[in-house]
Coordinates of C-alpha atoms and ligand atoms in Angstrom, one line a residue:
M126 CA 134.1 8.3 100.5
T127 CA 132.3 9.0 97.5
A128 CA 134.1 9.1 94.3
R129 CA 133.3 9.3 90.2
A130 CA 134.7 6.7 88.1
F131 CA 135.2 7.4 84.4
N132 CA 135.6 4.7 81.9
F133 CA 137.5 5.1 78.6
H134 CA 138.1 2.5 75.8
G135 CA 140.4 3.0 72.5
I136 CA 142.1 6.6 72.0
G137 CA 142.6 7.8 68.4
Q138 CA 141.2 6.4 65.3
P139 CA 139.8 2.9 65.6
G140 CA 141.4 0.5 62.9
P141 CA 139.1 -1.7 60.8
E142 CA 139.4 -4.8 63.3
I143 CA 137.5 -2.8 66.3
P144 CA 133.7 -4.1 66.2
E145 CA 131.2 -1.8 65.4
D146 CA 129.6 -1.7 68.6
E147 CA 132.7 -0.6 70.4
R148 CA 133.7 2.3 67.9
P149 CA 131.4 4.9 69.6
Y150 CA 133.4 4.7 72.6
W151 CA 136.7 5.6 70.9
I152 CA 137.7 9.4 71.2
S153 CA 140.5 11.2 70.0
A154 CA 143.7 12.0 72.0
T155 CA 142.7 15.7 72.1
A156 CA 139.4 14.8 73.6
L157 CA 141.1 12.7 76.2
E158 CA 143.6 15.3 77.0
T159 CA 140.6 17.6 77.5
F160 CA 139.1 15.3 80.0
L161 CA 142.5 14.8 81.8
D162 CA 142.8 18.4 82.2
I163 CA 139.6 18.7 83.9
F164 CA 140.5 15.6 86.2
A165 CA 144.0 17.0 87.1
S166 CA 142.6 20.4 88.0
Y167 CA 139.8 19.0 90.1
R168 CA 140.3 20.1 93.7
D169 CA 140.0 16.7 95.1
R170 CA 142.0 14.0 92.8
Q171 CA 141.2 11.2 95.1
K172 CA 137.7 11.2 94.3
I173 CA 138.4 10.4 90.6
V174 CA 139.1 7.0 89.4
I175 CA 140.2 6.6 85.7
T176 CA 139.8 3.4 84.0
F177 CA 140.3 1.8 80.6
D178 CA 138.7 -1.2 79.0
D179 CA 139.6 -3.7 76.5
G180 CA 143.4 -3.5 76.5
N181 CA 143.6 -1.6 73.2
R182 CA 147.1 -0.8 72.0
S183 CA 146.4 2.8 72.5
D184 CA 146.4 2.2 76.3
L185 CA 150.1 2.2 76.1
E186 CA 150.9 4.5 73.1
I187 CA 148.5 7.2 73.8
A188 CA 146.6 7.1 77.3
A189 CA 149.6 6.4 79.4
P190 CA 151.8 9.1 78.3
L191 CA 149.1 11.6 78.7
L192 CA 148.2 10.3 82.2
M193 CA 151.7 10.6 83.3
K194 CA 152.1 14.1 82.0
H195 CA 149.2 14.9 83.9
R196 CA 150.5 13.0 87.0
L197 CA 147.1 10.9 87.2
D198 CA 146.7 7.3 88.1
A199 CA 144.5 5.1 86.1
R200 CA 143.4 1.2 86.1
F201 CA 143.4 -0.8 82.7
F202 CA 141.1 -3.9 82.2
V203 CA 142.5 -6.3 79.6
L204 CA 140.8 -8.8 77.5
T205 CA 143.2 -11.8 77.5
G206 CA 141.6 -13.1 74.4
R207 CA 143.1 -10.1 72.4
L208 CA 146.5 -10.0 74.1
D209 CA 149.3 -10.0 71.5
H210 CA 146.9 -9.2 68.6
P211 CA 148.2 -6.1 66.7
A212 CA 145.6 -3.8 67.8
Y213 CA 145.9 -4.6 71.0
L214 CA 148.6 -4.6 73.9
N215 CA 150.8 -7.6 74.2
R216 CA 152.4 -9.2 77.2
R217 CA 155.3 -7.0 77.2
S218 CA 153.1 -3.9 77.0
V219 CA 150.8 -5.2 80.2
Q220 CA 154.1 -5.4 82.1
N221 CA 155.2 -2.0 80.9
L222 CA 151.8 -0.2 82.1
R223 CA 152.1 -2.0 85.5
G224 CA 155.9 -0.7 85.6
M225 CA 154.5 2.7 85.2
G226 CA 152.6 2.2 88.4
F227 CA 149.1 1.7 86.7
T228 CA 146.6 -1.0 88.2
I229 CA 145.9 -4.0 85.7
G230 CA 142.6 -5.9 86.1
A231 CA 140.5 -8.4 84.2
H232 CA 138.1 -8.0 81.7
G233 CA 137.5 -11.7 80.5
I234 CA 138.9 -13.5 77.8
N235 CA 136.5 -13.0 74.7
H236 CA 134.5 -9.7 75.6
V237 CA 131.1 -12.0 76.0
D238 CA 128.1 -10.8 78.0
W239 CA 128.6 -12.2 81.5
A240 CA 124.9 -12.0 82.4
R241 CA 124.2 -14.6 79.3
Q242 CA 126.8 -17.0 80.2
D243 CA 126.2 -20.3 82.4
V244 CA 128.0 -20.9 85.3
S245 CA 130.9 -23.0 83.9
G246 CA 131.4 -20.5 80.8
L247 CA 131.5 -17.7 83.4
N248 CA 133.9 -19.6 85.6
R249 CA 136.2 -20.0 82.7
E250 CA 136.0 -16.4 81.8
L251 CA 136.8 -15.1 85.4
L252 CA 139.4 -17.7 86.2
R253 CA 141.4 -17.9 83.1
S254 CA 141.5 -14.3 82.3
R255 CA 142.8 -13.6 85.9
T256 CA 145.3 -16.4 85.7
V257 CA 146.7 -15.3 82.5
L258 CA 147.1 -12.0 83.8
E259 CA 148.8 -13.0 87.0
E260 CA 151.4 -15.1 85.1
I261 CA 152.3 -12.1 83.1
L262 CA 152.5 -9.7 86.0
G263 CA 153.8 -12.3 88.6
E264 CA 151.4 -10.8 91.4
P265 CA 147.6 -11.2 92.3
V266 CA 144.9 -9.5 90.0
T267 CA 142.1 -8.7 92.4
E268 CA 139.8 -6.2 90.1
A269 CA 137.6 -6.7 87.3
A270 CA 135.6 -4.8 84.8
I271 CA 132.3 -6.1 83.8
P272 CA 131.9 -6.2 80.0
F273 CA 129.1 -4.0 78.5
G274 CA 128.3 -3.4 82.4
S275 CA 125.9 -6.3 81.9
Y276 CA 125.4 -8.5 85.0
R277 CA 123.1 -10.1 87.4
R278 CA 123.4 -11.6 91.0
R279 CA 124.8 -14.6 89.6
V280 CA 127.7 -12.6 88.0
L281 CA 128.8 -11.0 91.0
R282 CA 128.8 -14.4 93.1
C283 CA 130.9 -16.0 90.5
L284 CA 133.3 -12.8 90.6
R285 CA 133.3 -13.2 94.5
S286 CA 134.0 -17.0 94.4
N287 CA 137.0 -16.4 92.0
G288 CA 138.8 -14.4 93.9
Y289 CA 137.8 -10.9 93.0
T290 CA 137.5 -8.0 95.5
T291 CA 136.0 -5.2 93.2
A292 CA 133.8 -5.4 90.3
W293 CA 133.9 -2.1 88.1
S294 CA 130.3 -1.7 86.3
S295 CA 129.0 0.8 84.1
D296 CA 125.8 2.1 85.9
G297 CA 126.8 5.6 85.7
S298 CA 126.3 6.6 89.1
A299 CA 128.9 7.9 92.0
T300 CA 130.8 5.2 93.3
T301 CA 132.6 4.7 96.8
L302 CA 136.1 3.4 96.8
S303 CA 135.2 0.6 99.4
G304 CA 132.4 -1.4 97.9
F305 CA 132.6 -4.6 95.9
L306 CA 130.5 -3.3 93.0
R307 CA 131.8 0.2 91.7
P308 CA 129.9 2.1 89.2
R309 CA 131.6 4.1 86.3
L310 CA 130.3 6.5 83.9
S311 CA 131.3 5.3 80.4
I312 CA 132.7 8.2 78.0
R313 CA 131.6 8.1 74.6
N314 CA 132.7 10.2 71.4
D315 CA 129.7 12.6 72.2
T316 CA 130.2 13.0 75.9
R317 CA 130.7 16.6 76.3
P318 CA 133.5 18.2 78.7
D319 CA 131.0 20.3 80.4
T320 CA 128.7 17.1 81.4
I321 CA 131.9 15.9 83.4
T322 CA 132.6 19.1 85.1
R323 CA 129.1 19.6 85.9
L324 CA 129.0 15.9 87.4
L325 CA 132.1 16.5 89.3
D326 CA 130.8 20.0 90.8
M327 CA 127.5 18.9 91.6
G328 CA 127.0 15.3 92.2
D329 CA 123.9 13.5 90.8
G330 CA 120.7 15.2 91.3
I331 CA 118.5 13.2 93.6
R332 CA 116.1 11.8 91.0
C333 CA 118.8 10.4 88.8
R334 CA 120.6 9.1 91.9
W335 CA 117.6 7.0 92.8
R336 CA 117.0 5.8 89.4
Q337 CA 120.5 4.6 89.2
K338 CA 120.2 2.8 92.7
L339 CA 117.0 1.1 91.5
S340 CA 118.4 -0.3 88.3
I341 CA 121.6 -1.6 90.3
A342 CA 119.2 -3.3 92.8
R343 CA 117.5 -4.9 89.8
K344 CA 120.5 -6.4 88.4
S345 CA 122.0 -7.3 91.7
L346 CA 118.9 -9.3 92.6
F347 CA 118.5 -11.7 89.7
Ligands
ZN96 ZN1 134.9 -3.8 77.1

């Protein structure tokens, strides 16, 4: 089944500790609600996947209540190196999100570019982050979101050998709900709601689809 996956980051006003390159991905609670209204009213909710990266504190404080209000499911990909920092989730809040029925996945430890890591650095990022989350949750963690959507064949291979069954990228195109590598569209503070409704109604144009497929093939090969 073809689906559309949308990726969010922090919600609300980013604090001073949020890195510069992550700030364009923060949107207001009102903007999130506008997107959630679109998703909730879409005729086929099964074809929509909602994810949040980085493990910002706003996941629990803002996003989760709005998701519950709209009866929408979501996946939260947590950076274990930022756990317990005041601006981010702590161990208890990760358990709370899971208790609300959301899926928890890994996003590595330190938000580094996995495509630039050597194999031992990459294995450390993938294995340790998963182990920490599994200890917190007391259950297997099998999904990962790739930081910055940056990967190559080696990254995908290491993800598989470290026990992951699903890797979420940021390639923008439509996804299947059965493949190992699943593209998402990253929502930024300049993403317009009508872009989303257009995507949901029409799917990708054929040219755009081929361009995205080519880009994914290139990254998966090397
Ligand atoms: Zn991230």
